[in-house]
Amino acid sequence: MKILIAEDDPIFRQLLQRKLEVWGHKVCVAVNGKEAREKLHAENIRFLLADWMMPVLDGLELCRSIRAAGGRYVYIILLTAKNQTEHTVMGLDAGADDYMKKPCHWDELRARIRAGERILGLLDKVSTLSGLLPICASCKKVRDGRGYWNEIAAYISKHTDAELNSSLCPECAKKNYSDYYDRILGEE
């Protein structure tokens, strides 16, 4: 996953960048909130580690501006030396998804990043399911994101928790089983 670090302290920024790269992430860096916001708009970055106290645009303002802009969801972990409960509340209320106090415990940060990746993955699935689904006009199969055609029931079962059952609409019942359909309607 590509992660943007918004951190003005060069030593911590470099240390954080190296850790993320060792963990297999692609990393982009910004030295203040304004630069981070510009990089988020210019590149397809969906994960942000942001310091609270930065010049030009601080972490809280950055969170608020990202949420106000809308668009594709960016998962934000706010990193800060501010360690009062009220600061945590302020950070989360500003739009951060998670909040970590510095100095970071690396194992905890790594676990929180994995949790954020899971959430972004779920958002992608929801987005796919709420978008348009290409359906064959003849056989009614659905094309998935990899270009494979699947039975619609199999596709929905795989991508949702919905339980499907089969039935016939009245038009199809009459068209395909006209004798049976007429007999059933005649009894009512």
Coordinates of C-alpha atoms in Angstrom, one line a residue:
M1 CA 0.0 0.0 0.0
K2 CA 1.1 3.5 -0.7
I3 CA 1.3 5.6 2.5
L4 CA 1.8 9.3 2.7
I5 CA 3.8 10.6 5.8
A6 CA 3.1 14.2 6.7
E7 CA 5.8 15.0 9.3
D8 CA 7.9 18.1 9.8
D9 CA 10.6 16.5 12.0
P10 CA 13.2 15.2 9.5
I11 CA 14.6 12.5 11.9
F12 CA 11.3 11.0 12.8
R13 CA 10.0 11.3 9.2
Q14 CA 13.1 9.3 7.9
L15 CA 12.8 6.7 10.6
L16 CA 9.1 6.3 9.9
Q17 CA 9.7 6.1 6.2
R18 CA 12.3 3.3 6.6
K19 CA 10.0 1.3 8.9
L20 CA 7.2 1.5 6.4
E21 CA 9.4 0.5 3.5
V22 CA 10.8 -2.5 5.5
W23 CA 7.1 -3.5 6.0
G24 CA 6.6 -3.5 2.3
H25 CA 4.8 -0.2 1.8
K26 CA 5.5 2.5 -0.9
V27 CA 6.1 5.8 0.9
C28 CA 5.6 9.4 -0.1
V29 CA 6.6 12.2 2.2
A30 CA 5.4 15.8 3.0
V31 CA 6.9 18.2 5.4
N32 CA 3.7 20.0 6.2
G33 CA -0.1 19.7 5.9
K34 CA -0.4 21.8 2.8
E35 CA 2.1 19.8 0.9
A36 CA 0.4 16.6 2.1
R37 CA -3.0 17.8 0.9
E38 CA -1.5 18.7 -2.5
K39 CA 0.1 15.2 -2.8
L40 CA -3.2 13.5 -1.8
H41 CA -5.0 15.4 -4.6
A42 CA -2.2 14.7 -7.2
E43 CA -1.6 11.0 -6.5
N44 CA -3.8 8.0 -5.7
I45 CA -2.9 7.8 -2.0
R46 CA -5.5 6.4 0.4
F47 CA -3.5 6.1 3.6
L48 CA -2.0 9.0 5.6
L49 CA 0.2 9.1 8.7
A50 CA 0.0 12.8 9.8
D51 CA 1.7 14.7 12.6
W52 CA -0.6 17.0 14.5
M53 CA 1.9 19.8 15.0
M54 CA 3.2 20.9 11.6
P55 CA 3.8 24.3 10.0
V56 CA 1.6 25.9 7.3
L57 CA -1.4 23.5 7.9
D58 CA -1.4 21.4 11.1
G59 CA -2.7 17.8 11.3
L60 CA -6.2 18.8 12.6
E61 CA -6.7 21.2 9.7
L62 CA -5.4 18.6 7.3
C63 CA -7.9 16.1 8.5
R64 CA -10.8 18.5 8.3
S65 CA -9.8 19.6 4.8
I66 CA -9.6 16.0 3.6
R67 CA -13.0 15.1 5.0
A68 CA -14.5 18.3 3.6
A69 CA -13.2 17.6 0.1
G70 CA -15.0 14.3 -0.1
G71 CA -13.9 12.0 -2.9
R72 CA -12.1 8.7 -2.4
Y73 CA -11.7 7.8 1.2
V74 CA -8.4 8.4 2.9
Y75 CA -7.6 6.5 6.0
I76 CA -5.8 8.8 8.5
I77 CA -3.7 7.9 11.5
L78 CA -2.9 11.1 13.5
L79 CA 0.5 10.8 15.3
T80 CA 1.3 13.3 18.0
A81 CA 3.1 14.0 21.3
K82 CA -0.2 15.4 22.6
N83 CA -1.3 12.7 25.1
Q84 CA -4.4 14.0 26.9
T85 CA -7.7 12.3 26.3
E86 CA -9.1 15.6 25.1
H87 CA -6.5 15.7 22.4
T88 CA -7.5 12.2 21.2
V89 CA -11.1 13.3 21.1
M90 CA -10.2 16.5 19.1
G91 CA -8.2 14.4 16.6
L92 CA -10.9 11.9 16.0
D93 CA -13.5 14.6 15.8
A94 CA -11.4 16.4 13.2
G95 CA -11.7 13.3 11.0
A96 CA -8.8 11.1 11.9
D97 CA -9.6 7.4 11.9
D98 CA -7.0 6.5 14.5
Y99 CA -4.8 8.3 16.9
M100 CA -1.3 7.3 18.2
K101 CA 0.8 9.0 20.7
K102 CA 4.5 9.5 20.1
P103 CA 6.9 7.9 20.6
C104 CA 5.3 5.1 18.6
H105 CA 5.6 1.5 19.5
W106 CA 6.4 0.0 16.1
D107 CA 4.5 -3.2 16.5
E108 CA 1.4 -1.3 17.5
L109 CA 1.7 1.1 14.5
R110 CA 2.1 -1.9 12.2
A111 CA -1.0 -3.5 13.6
R112 CA -3.0 -0.2 13.2
I113 CA -1.9 0.1 9.6
R114 CA -3.0 -3.4 8.9
A115 CA -6.4 -2.6 10.5
G116 CA -6.7 0.5 8.3
E117 CA -5.8 -1.6 5.2
R118 CA -8.7 -4.0 6.1
I119 CA -11.1 -1.1 6.4
L120 CA -10.0 0.3 3.0
G121 CA -10.4 -3.2 1.5
L122 CA -14.0 -3.4 2.8
L123 CA -14.8 0.1 1.5
D124 CA -13.5 -1.0 -1.9
K125 CA -15.9 -4.0 -1.8
V126 CA -18.8 -1.9 -0.8
S127 CA -18.0 0.6 -3.5
T128 CA -17.8 -2.1 -6.1
L129 CA -21.1 -3.6 -5.1
S130 CA -22.8 -0.2 -5.0
G131 CA -21.5 0.8 -8.4
L132 CA -22.7 -0.4 -11.8
L133 CA -22.4 -4.1 -12.5
P134 CA -21.9 -5.1 -16.1
I135 CA -24.6 -7.7 -16.8
C136 CA -24.8 -9.8 -20.0
A137 CA -28.1 -8.9 -21.8
S138 CA -28.5 -12.5 -22.9
C139 CA -27.4 -14.9 -20.1
K140 CA -27.5 -12.3 -17.3
K141 CA -24.0 -13.2 -16.0
V142 CA -22.1 -10.5 -14.2
R143 CA -18.6 -9.4 -15.1
D144 CA -16.3 -9.1 -12.0
G145 CA -13.4 -6.6 -11.6
R146 CA -11.0 -9.1 -13.2
G147 CA -13.0 -9.5 -16.3
Y148 CA -14.5 -12.9 -15.6
W149 CA -18.2 -13.6 -16.1
N150 CA -20.0 -15.2 -13.2
E151 CA -23.6 -16.3 -12.5
I152 CA -25.2 -13.4 -10.7
A153 CA -26.2 -15.6 -7.7
A154 CA -22.6 -16.8 -7.3
Y155 CA -21.2 -13.2 -7.6
I156 CA -23.6 -11.8 -5.0
S157 CA -23.0 -14.8 -2.6
K158 CA -19.2 -14.3 -2.9
H159 CA -19.3 -10.5 -2.4
T160 CA -22.1 -10.1 0.2
D161 CA -23.7 -11.8 3.1
A162 CA -26.9 -12.0 1.3
E163 CA -28.6 -15.4 1.1
L164 CA -30.3 -16.0 -2.3
N165 CA -33.1 -18.2 -3.2
S166 CA -34.5 -18.9 -6.7
S167 CA -38.0 -18.1 -7.8
L168 CA -39.9 -17.1 -11.0
C169 CA -41.5 -13.7 -11.6
P170 CA -45.1 -14.0 -12.9
E171 CA -44.1 -13.1 -16.5
C172 CA -41.4 -15.9 -16.7
A173 CA -43.7 -18.4 -15.0
K174 CA -46.4 -17.8 -17.5
K175 CA -44.0 -17.8 -20.5
N176 CA -42.1 -20.9 -19.5
Y177 CA -44.8 -22.9 -17.7
S178 CA -48.1 -21.6 -19.2
D179 CA -50.1 -24.8 -18.6
Y180 CA -49.1 -25.0 -14.9
Y181 CA -49.4 -21.2 -14.5
D182 CA -53.0 -21.2 -15.9
R183 CA -54.0 -24.1 -13.7
I184 CA -52.7 -22.5 -10.5
L185 CA -54.4 -19.2 -11.4
G186 CA -57.6 -21.0 -12.2
E187 CA -57.7 -22.4 -8.7
E188 CA -57.6 -19.0 -7.0

